[in-house]
Structure formats: C-alpha cells, structure tokens
Amino acid sequence: MLKIGCHLSSSKGFLHMGEEAVSIGANTFQFFTRNPRGSKAKELDEKDIKAYLDFAKEQGIGIVVAHAPYTLNACSKDDRVREFAGETLQDDLRRMEYLPGNLYNFHPGSHVGQGSQKGIELIADQLNAILTPDMHTTVLLETMAGKGSEVGGRFEELAAIIERVELKDKMGVCLDTCHVFDAGYDIVGDLEGVLKEFDRVIGLDRLRAVHVNDTKNPFCSHKDRHEKIGEGHIGLEALRRVVHHPLLRELPFCLETPNELPGYAAEIRLLREQDGETIR
C-alpha cells in the first residue's frame, strides 16, 4: 500500500496524530517537533508515546517524518543563530529516540552572503557535532527552491554536505516536489531525467521521503509557495506519476498543501488513484 499522509499538529500528542491520520485514510504523517516559528518544545508524555506506538502497529502506520522548526539556520553568519540551531537539532534528535527508526527533516539553511561553499561547510560541521553512532533516526536534508541565499536548491549542494558528514549512514534526503520544480528540475516533463540526475549526484538510496506539493509558481521561479494538489503548475497527473513511480512508491509521501483535514483526505484519495482506479 502506498504510504501517504499529511502534516499534522502535534499539540495534542502522538496518539491524537495517529487517530487523525487514520481518520483521513493516511498511513504516515509529518509533524513539527516544536513550534515551527519558536524554540520551546513540549515535555514528552511517555504514556502517550506508548499508546501511539501500539496504535500505529495495530493500524499499520509506517515510518513518520518529524520536521525541524523553520527558524533554524545551521549556516548563519551569526554565531548565536548557529548555536541555537545546533542545540535544537541535538535536543530534537534526543527526543526522536522515543520513536526509533523514523525520520527527521530540516531545511539546510541560508548562507546569507557567505557563499554556498561556506554554507555547506557550516551545515556539515553542525551535523558532525551532533550525530552519534548509536542514534536510531535518519536525518534528512530537504531539497529547496533556491530562493535568495538558500543552500540546497541544487542536488550538488546536498551531495556536498553529505560528503563532508562523517556518519553518512545517518543521512538522507527529502525531496519536495514544489521546491524542486521551482528550483528548475522538470518533474512534469522529465521525471525520469530528474530521478536519473538525483541518482547520479546524490544516489537514490539516500532518498528517504517525499513532500508532495503542487506549486503556485511557474517552472524555475526559485520561489516557495505550495498549492493544493492539481491546482498549481505541476498538476495532478504529474504528482500521481511521482507517487506511483516504481523507484519511489515505497517511500513515505507527506502532503504540505494549504488544507484542513477534509482537504487532505480528498488529496490522499486523488493521489492513490491511477488510470481511473484506486490503487491501495
């Protein structure tokens, strides 16, 4: 069965997220580890986590994706901003050990005028400082749209970060369909070519999750504005080709579209359909 879900609020706990996922036909989901615009994380409720793990096993919820807050910038020129990013990443990975075997995704950051090479070095330094051999979480670098001074708008930049990380077995990539299309990778007209390029530069074995989003922006706009499935410049059929592609269909797919739960439920049904038939 295709593993498709959406971004859910973690404010009411893990069991609640699991129940919401099942209620909309999802069998995976993504959540923020803490306020996406802030720094403080709620105390973990071990009873809630145990109840969620039992529920997830019973309901067939697979690997889930935790998302770091947007405020992190691991390659800022400001020492304190980088320090905050490192502290938050380290704390999040400690907390993720309560959900072993799952994924933790973060935006690489913006080099803010230092140049992409310096940004790559700083991000890798952060990861080398916090990754440990005994951790049970895979850390994902997200593909970015390439706006401003973002690092990660090109596959080569993500590959360069991973190359500098000592514990490479702890690293992976999350491909965001809106971001890569905005960055200039034509997943509408040449999905095979994009996947071939990803494999050449990074390696498809590093691809561990996909954010499934349409985009408000035309191709290669270097912006980042998500759109509902089928209502943007990528379109429903191209996104269906992504989730049903033989090289991708075993990955967890997470929607980050501008929706509430009923909208996510409808999009999950749409994406599971192929050639007019519902594919489970």
mmCIF file of C-alpha atoms in Angstrom:
data_model
loop_
_atom_site.group_PDB
_atom_site.id
_atom_site.type_symbol
_atom_site.label_atom_id
_atom_site.label_comp_id
_atom_site.label_asym_id
_atom_site.label_seq_id
_atom_site.Cartn_x
_atom_site.Cartn_y
_atom_site.Cartn_z
ATOM 1 C CA MET A 1 0.000 0.000 0.000
ATOM 2 C CA LEU A 2 1.236 3.490 -0.841
ATOM 3 C CA LYS A 3 2.359 5.357 2.265
ATOM 4 C CA ILE A 4 0.638 8.749 2.007
ATOM 5 C CA GLY A 5 -0.153 11.236 4.747
ATOM 6 C CA CYS A 6 -0.012 14.920 5.566
ATOM 7 C CA HIS A 7 1.368 17.376 8.066
ATOM 8 C CA LEU A 8 -0.492 17.143 11.390
ATOM 9 C CA SER A 9 -0.397 19.267 14.520
ATOM 10 C CA SER A 10 1.469 17.659 17.402
ATOM 11 C CA SER A 11 -0.181 19.901 20.024
ATOM 12 C CA LYS A 12 -2.488 17.145 21.312
ATOM 13 C CA GLY A 13 0.089 14.371 21.318
ATOM 14 C CA PHE A 14 1.156 11.417 19.232
ATOM 15 C CA LEU A 15 -1.889 9.222 19.758
ATOM 16 C CA HIS A 16 -4.127 12.053 18.571
ATOM 17 C CA MET A 17 -1.997 12.472 15.443
ATOM 18 C CA GLY A 18 -2.228 8.752 14.758
ATOM 19 C CA GLU A 19 -6.000 8.819 15.136
ATOM 20 C CA GLU A 20 -6.287 11.855 12.854
ATOM 21 C CA ALA A 21 -4.108 10.162 10.243
ATOM 22 C CA VAL A 22 -6.281 7.050 10.199
ATOM 23 C CA SER A 23 -9.459 9.168 10.048
ATOM 24 C CA ILE A 24 -8.387 10.667 6.690
ATOM 25 C CA GLY A 25 -7.052 7.470 5.150
ATOM 26 C CA ALA A 26 -3.392 8.209 5.863
ATOM 27 C CA ASN A 27 -0.812 5.618 6.887
ATOM 28 C CA THR A 28 2.050 8.011 7.567
ATOM 29 C CA PHE A 29 2.292 11.652 8.642
ATOM 30 C CA GLN A 30 4.647 14.522 9.378
ATOM 31 C CA PHE A 31 4.758 16.724 12.467
ATOM 32 C CA PHE A 32 6.758 19.624 13.854
ATOM 33 C CA THR A 33 8.981 18.740 16.785
ATOM 34 C CA ARG A 34 8.119 22.100 18.376
ATOM 35 C CA ASN A 35 6.559 25.426 17.409
ATOM 36 C CA PRO A 36 7.669 25.937 13.777
ATOM 37 C CA ARG A 37 8.385 29.618 14.459
ATOM 38 C CA GLY A 38 9.653 29.222 18.004
ATOM 39 C CA SER A 39 12.117 27.335 20.131
ATOM 40 C CA LYS A 40 10.364 25.669 23.052
ATOM 41 C CA ALA A 41 9.306 22.014 22.835
ATOM 42 C CA LYS A 42 6.585 20.421 24.947
ATOM 43 C CA GLU A 43 7.601 17.856 27.524
ATOM 44 C CA LEU A 44 7.320 14.336 26.162
ATOM 45 C CA ASP A 45 4.471 12.192 27.502
ATOM 46 C CA GLU A 46 5.823 8.644 27.594
ATOM 47 C CA LYS A 47 2.364 7.148 28.185
ATOM 48 C CA ASP A 48 1.071 8.944 25.095
ATOM 49 C CA ILE A 49 4.045 7.733 23.051
ATOM 50 C CA LYS A 50 3.490 4.125 24.199
ATOM 51 C CA ALA A 51 -0.215 4.385 23.325
ATOM 52 C CA TYR A 52 0.684 5.814 19.908
ATOM 53 C CA LEU A 53 3.224 3.075 19.152
ATOM 54 C CA ASP A 54 0.651 0.396 19.994
ATOM 55 C CA PHE A 55 -1.984 2.171 17.873
ATOM 56 C CA ALA A 56 0.428 2.645 14.952
ATOM 57 C CA LYS A 57 1.325 -1.043 14.939
ATOM 58 C CA GLU A 58 -2.345 -2.031 15.056
ATOM 59 C CA GLN A 59 -3.349 0.401 12.280
ATOM 60 C CA GLY A 60 -0.350 -0.127 10.003
ATOM 61 C CA ILE A 61 1.070 3.384 10.294
ATOM 62 C CA GLY A 62 4.561 3.217 8.866
ATOM 63 C CA ILE A 63 7.598 5.456 9.137
ATOM 64 C CA VAL A 64 6.745 9.042 10.097
ATOM 65 C CA VAL A 65 8.643 12.264 9.484
ATOM 66 C CA ALA A 66 9.493 14.872 12.115
ATOM 67 C CA HIS A 67 10.178 18.371 10.803
ATOM 68 C CA ALA A 68 12.544 20.839 12.446
ATOM 69 C CA PRO A 69 11.286 24.405 13.028
ATOM 70 C CA TYR A 70 11.706 26.864 10.170
ATOM 71 C CA THR A 71 13.673 29.231 12.388
ATOM 72 C CA LEU A 72 16.790 27.064 12.353
ATOM 73 C CA ASN A 73 19.703 28.235 10.229
ATOM 74 C CA ALA A 74 22.682 25.944 10.587
ATOM 75 C CA CYS A 75 24.810 28.105 8.276
ATOM 76 C CA SER A 76 24.052 31.590 9.536
ATOM 77 C CA LYS A 77 26.953 34.047 9.770
ATOM 78 C CA ASP A 78 25.719 34.803 13.314
ATOM 79 C CA ASP A 79 27.409 32.523 15.873
ATOM 80 C CA ARG A 80 24.428 32.606 18.236
ATOM 81 C CA VAL A 81 21.966 31.653 15.482
ATOM 82 C CA ARG A 82 24.143 28.681 14.550
ATOM 83 C CA GLU A 83 24.472 27.731 18.215
ATOM 84 C CA PHE A 84 20.683 27.814 18.617
ATOM 85 C CA ALA A 85 20.306 25.596 15.537
ATOM 86 C CA GLY A 86 22.777 23.070 16.917
ATOM 87 C CA GLU A 87 21.150 22.985 20.338
ATOM 88 C CA THR A 88 17.694 22.497 18.824
ATOM 89 C CA LEU A 89 18.819 19.790 16.395
ATOM 90 C CA GLN A 90 20.573 17.934 19.196
ATOM 91 C CA ASP A 91 17.552 18.144 21.501
ATOM 92 C CA ASP A 92 15.186 17.041 18.741
ATOM 93 C CA LEU A 93 17.314 14.014 17.921
ATOM 94 C CA ARG A 94 17.421 13.079 21.603
ATOM 95 C CA ARG A 95 13.618 13.242 21.702
ATOM 96 C CA MET A 96 13.324 11.233 18.477
ATOM 97 C CA GLU A 97 14.894 8.261 20.254
ATOM 98 C CA TYR A 98 11.445 7.724 21.806
ATOM 99 C CA LEU A 99 10.256 6.989 18.231
ATOM 100 C CA PRO A 100 13.202 4.923 16.982
ATOM 101 C CA GLY A 101 13.614 4.170 13.306
ATOM 102 C CA ASN A 102 11.869 7.266 11.983
ATOM 103 C CA LEU A 103 12.974 10.337 10.014
ATOM 104 C CA TYR A 104 13.933 13.903 10.982
ATOM 105 C CA ASN A 105 13.830 16.512 8.213
ATOM 106 C CA PHE A 106 15.287 20.019 8.209
ATOM 107 C CA HIS A 107 15.910 22.890 5.796
ATOM 108 C CA PRO A 108 19.689 23.175 5.306
ATOM 109 C CA GLY A 109 19.654 26.944 5.828
ATOM 110 C CA SER A 110 20.704 30.201 4.164
ATOM 111 C CA HIS A 111 24.306 31.274 3.858
ATOM 112 C CA VAL A 112 23.255 34.983 3.993
ATOM 113 C CA GLY A 113 26.022 36.251 1.751
ATOM 114 C CA GLN A 114 28.832 33.956 2.840
ATOM 115 C CA GLY A 115 28.567 31.848 -0.311
ATOM 116 C CA SER A 116 27.176 28.356 -0.802
ATOM 117 C CA GLN A 117 30.507 26.643 -0.152
ATOM 118 C CA LYS A 118 30.823 28.261 3.273
ATOM 119 C CA GLY A 119 27.194 27.366 3.972
ATOM 120 C CA ILE A 120 27.847 23.743 3.059
ATOM 121 C CA GLU A 121 30.859 23.625 5.400
ATOM 122 C CA LEU A 122 28.928 25.125 8.319
ATOM 123 C CA ILE A 123 25.957 22.754 7.903
ATOM 124 C CA ALA A 124 28.245 19.720 7.761
ATOM 125 C CA ASP A 125 30.121 20.958 10.833
ATOM 126 C CA GLN A 126 26.811 21.185 12.731
ATOM 127 C CA LEU A 127 25.869 17.650 11.738
ATOM 128 C CA ASN A 128 29.277 16.265 12.662
ATOM 129 C CA ALA A 129 28.894 17.833 16.101
ATOM 130 C CA ILE A 130 25.503 16.250 16.869
ATOM 131 C CA LEU A 131 25.194 12.925 15.025
ATOM 132 C CA THR A 132 26.117 9.855 17.066
ATOM 133 C CA PRO A 133 26.763 6.241 16.028
ATOM 134 C CA ASP A 134 24.075 4.862 18.349
ATOM 135 C CA MET A 135 21.174 7.102 17.255
ATOM 136 C CA HIS A 136 18.181 5.428 15.583
ATOM 137 C CA THR A 137 16.949 8.347 13.469
ATOM 138 C CA THR A 138 17.858 9.215 9.889
ATOM 139 C CA VAL A 139 18.396 12.945 9.356
ATOM 140 C CA LEU A 140 17.070 14.300 6.069
ATOM 141 C CA LEU A 141 18.243 17.353 4.155
ATOM 142 C CA GLU A 142 15.301 18.856 2.281
ATOM 143 C CA THR A 143 15.582 19.907 -1.360
ATOM 144 C CA MET A 144 14.973 23.654 -1.538
ATOM 145 C CA ALA A 145 13.583 26.070 -4.145
ATOM 146 C CA GLY A 146 16.811 28.078 -4.369
ATOM 147 C CA LYS A 147 15.369 31.413 -3.311
ATOM 148 C CA GLY A 148 17.728 34.051 -2.009
ATOM 149 C CA SER A 149 20.783 32.529 -0.363
ATOM 150 C CA GLU A 150 19.204 29.135 0.404
ATOM 151 C CA VAL A 151 21.527 26.159 0.401
ATOM 152 C CA GLY A 152 20.021 23.033 -1.146
ATOM 153 C CA GLY A 153 18.441 24.369 -4.319
ATOM 154 C CA ARG A 154 20.796 22.149 -6.337
ATOM 155 C CA PHE A 155 21.359 18.449 -5.804
ATOM 156 C CA GLU A 156 25.093 19.095 -5.844
ATOM 157 C CA GLU A 157 24.856 21.210 -2.700
ATOM 158 C CA LEU A 158 23.093 18.440 -0.755
ATOM 159 C CA ALA A 159 25.624 15.908 -2.016
ATOM 160 C CA ALA A 160 28.464 18.166 -0.876
ATOM 161 C CA ILE A 161 27.008 18.388 2.645
ATOM 162 C CA ILE A 162 26.616 14.619 2.901
ATOM 163 C CA GLU A 163 30.145 14.103 1.574
ATOM 164 C CA ARG A 164 31.523 16.151 4.491
ATOM 165 C CA VAL A 165 29.432 14.343 7.141
ATOM 166 C CA GLU A 166 31.362 11.651 8.972
ATOM 167 C CA LEU A 167 28.388 9.417 9.873
ATOM 168 C CA LYS A 168 26.967 9.192 6.360
ATOM 169 C CA ASP A 169 24.766 6.223 7.275
ATOM 170 C CA LYS A 170 22.663 8.602 9.407
ATOM 171 C CA MET A 171 21.942 10.922 6.453
ATOM 172 C CA GLY A 172 19.263 11.029 3.770
ATOM 173 C CA VAL A 173 17.276 13.451 1.613
ATOM 174 C CA CYS A 174 13.631 14.519 1.496
ATOM 175 C CA LEU A 175 12.554 15.602 -1.986
ATOM 176 C CA ASP A 176 9.919 18.349 -2.074
ATOM 177 C CA THR A 177 8.034 18.417 -5.394
ATOM 178 C CA CYS A 178 7.180 22.123 -5.172
ATOM 179 C CA HIS A 179 10.744 23.044 -4.287
ATOM 180 C CA VAL A 180 12.498 21.007 -6.987
ATOM 181 C CA PHE A 181 10.113 22.247 -9.697
ATOM 182 C CA ASP A 182 10.653 25.838 -8.547
ATOM 183 C CA ALA A 183 14.400 25.155 -8.465
ATOM 184 C CA GLY A 184 14.451 24.098 -12.137
ATOM 185 C CA TYR A 185 14.066 20.312 -12.060
ATOM 186 C CA ASP A 186 11.314 19.423 -14.537
ATOM 187 C CA ILE A 187 9.359 16.691 -12.766
ATOM 188 C CA VAL A 188 6.396 17.429 -15.063
ATOM 189 C CA GLY A 189 8.044 16.932 -18.436
ATOM 190 C CA ASP A 190 11.044 14.794 -17.491
ATOM 191 C CA LEU A 191 10.571 12.947 -14.192
ATOM 192 C CA GLU A 192 12.837 10.136 -15.384
ATOM 193 C CA GLY A 193 15.592 12.603 -16.166
ATOM 194 C CA VAL A 194 15.271 14.287 -12.756
ATOM 195 C CA LEU A 195 15.474 10.944 -10.943
ATOM 196 C CA LYS A 196 18.458 9.943 -13.061
ATOM 197 C CA GLU A 197 20.172 13.212 -12.147
ATOM 198 C CA PHE A 198 19.349 12.746 -8.463
ATOM 199 C CA ASP A 199 20.821 9.243 -8.600
ATOM 200 C CA ARG A 200 23.954 10.451 -10.376
ATOM 201 C CA VAL A 201 24.616 13.326 -7.977
ATOM 202 C CA ILE A 202 23.298 12.059 -4.618
ATOM 203 C CA GLY A 203 22.181 8.451 -5.064
ATOM 204 C CA LEU A 204 18.568 7.267 -4.926
ATOM 205 C CA ASP A 205 19.463 5.150 -1.912
ATOM 206 C CA ARG A 206 19.662 8.461 0.009
ATOM 207 C CA LEU A 207 16.095 9.443 -0.907
ATOM 208 C CA ARG A 208 14.014 8.545 2.139
ATOM 209 C CA ALA A 209 10.843 10.685 1.939
ATOM 210 C CA VAL A 210 8.900 12.946 -0.428
ATOM 211 C CA HIS A 211 6.890 16.098 0.266
ATOM 212 C CA VAL A 212 4.049 16.034 -2.263
ATOM 213 C CA ASN A 213 3.020 19.600 -3.051
ATOM 214 C CA ASP A 214 1.766 21.476 -6.075
ATOM 215 C CA THR A 215 3.165 24.968 -6.619
ATOM 216 C CA LYS A 216 1.715 28.426 -7.188
ATOM 217 C CA ASN A 217 4.804 29.311 -9.211
ATOM 218 C CA PRO A 218 5.834 28.589 -12.805
ATOM 219 C CA PHE A 219 8.801 26.349 -13.547
ATOM 220 C CA CYS A 220 12.225 27.528 -12.332
ATOM 221 C CA SER A 221 10.817 30.541 -10.461
ATOM 222 C CA HIS A 222 13.050 29.997 -7.399
ATOM 223 C CA LYS A 223 10.198 30.750 -5.034
ATOM 224 C CA ASP A 224 8.427 28.581 -2.463
ATOM 225 C CA ARG A 225 4.635 28.775 -2.382
ATOM 226 C CA HIS A 226 2.807 25.481 -2.025
ATOM 227 C CA GLU A 227 -0.524 24.883 -3.742
ATOM 228 C CA LYS A 228 -3.252 22.270 -3.402
ATOM 229 C CA ILE A 229 -2.825 19.123 -5.481
ATOM 230 C CA GLY A 230 -3.961 19.694 -9.062
ATOM 231 C CA GLU A 231 -4.431 23.449 -8.655
ATOM 232 C CA GLY A 232 -0.896 24.573 -9.443
ATOM 233 C CA HIS A 233 1.751 24.458 -12.149
ATOM 234 C CA ILE A 234 2.767 20.827 -11.514
ATOM 235 C CA GLY A 235 -0.703 19.307 -11.718
ATOM 236 C CA LEU A 236 -2.393 16.152 -10.517
ATOM 237 C CA GLU A 237 -1.181 13.761 -13.208
ATOM 238 C CA ALA A 238 2.478 14.685 -12.747
ATOM 239 C CA LEU A 239 2.189 14.245 -8.984
ATOM 240 C CA ARG A 240 0.465 10.889 -9.455
ATOM 241 C CA ARG A 241 3.421 9.824 -11.603
ATOM 242 C CA VAL A 242 5.710 10.747 -8.716
ATOM 243 C CA VAL A 243 3.905 8.745 -6.021
ATOM 244 C CA HIS A 244 3.357 5.706 -8.267
ATOM 245 C CA HIS A 245 6.856 5.660 -9.762
ATOM 246 C CA PRO A 246 8.484 2.244 -9.242
ATOM 247 C CA LEU A 247 11.609 3.829 -7.750
ATOM 248 C CA LEU A 248 9.617 5.975 -5.302
ATOM 249 C CA ARG A 249 6.367 4.213 -4.392
ATOM 250 C CA GLU A 250 7.771 2.539 -1.256
ATOM 251 C CA LEU A 251 8.735 5.885 0.307
ATOM 252 C CA PRO A 252 6.571 7.870 2.754
ATOM 253 C CA PHE A 253 4.785 10.737 0.959
ATOM 254 C CA CYS A 254 3.705 13.743 3.054
ATOM 255 C CA LEU A 255 1.352 16.481 1.892
ATOM 256 C CA GLU A 256 2.172 20.058 2.936
ATOM 257 C CA THR A 257 -0.591 21.712 0.913
ATOM 258 C CA PRO A 258 -2.748 24.608 2.227
ATOM 259 C CA ASN A 259 -5.539 22.392 3.579
ATOM 260 C CA GLU A 260 -7.557 21.272 6.571
ATOM 261 C CA LEU A 261 -8.195 17.571 7.287
ATOM 262 C CA PRO A 262 -11.088 17.111 4.779
ATOM 263 C CA GLY A 263 -8.908 18.591 2.034
ATOM 264 C CA TYR A 264 -6.043 16.280 2.915
ATOM 265 C CA ALA A 265 -8.385 13.285 2.862
ATOM 266 C CA ALA A 266 -9.526 14.232 -0.644
ATOM 267 C CA GLU A 267 -5.937 14.683 -1.842
ATOM 268 C CA ILE A 268 -4.878 11.323 -0.421
ATOM 269 C CA ARG A 269 -7.717 9.667 -2.366
ATOM 270 C CA LEU A 270 -6.735 11.553 -5.537
ATOM 271 C CA LEU A 271 -3.092 10.543 -5.307
ATOM 272 C CA ARG A 272 -3.889 6.897 -4.661
ATOM 273 C CA GLU A 273 -5.884 6.757 -7.895
ATOM 274 C CA GLN A 274 -4.104 5.822 -11.083
ATOM 275 C CA ASP A 275 -5.656 5.389 -14.529
ATOM 276 C CA GLY A 276 -9.108 5.830 -13.027
ATOM 277 C CA GLU A 277 -8.705 3.058 -10.471
ATOM 278 C CA THR A 278 -7.967 3.357 -6.774
ATOM 279 C CA ILE A 279 -4.578 1.789 -6.023
ATOM 280 C CA ARG A 280 -4.148 0.669 -2.422
#
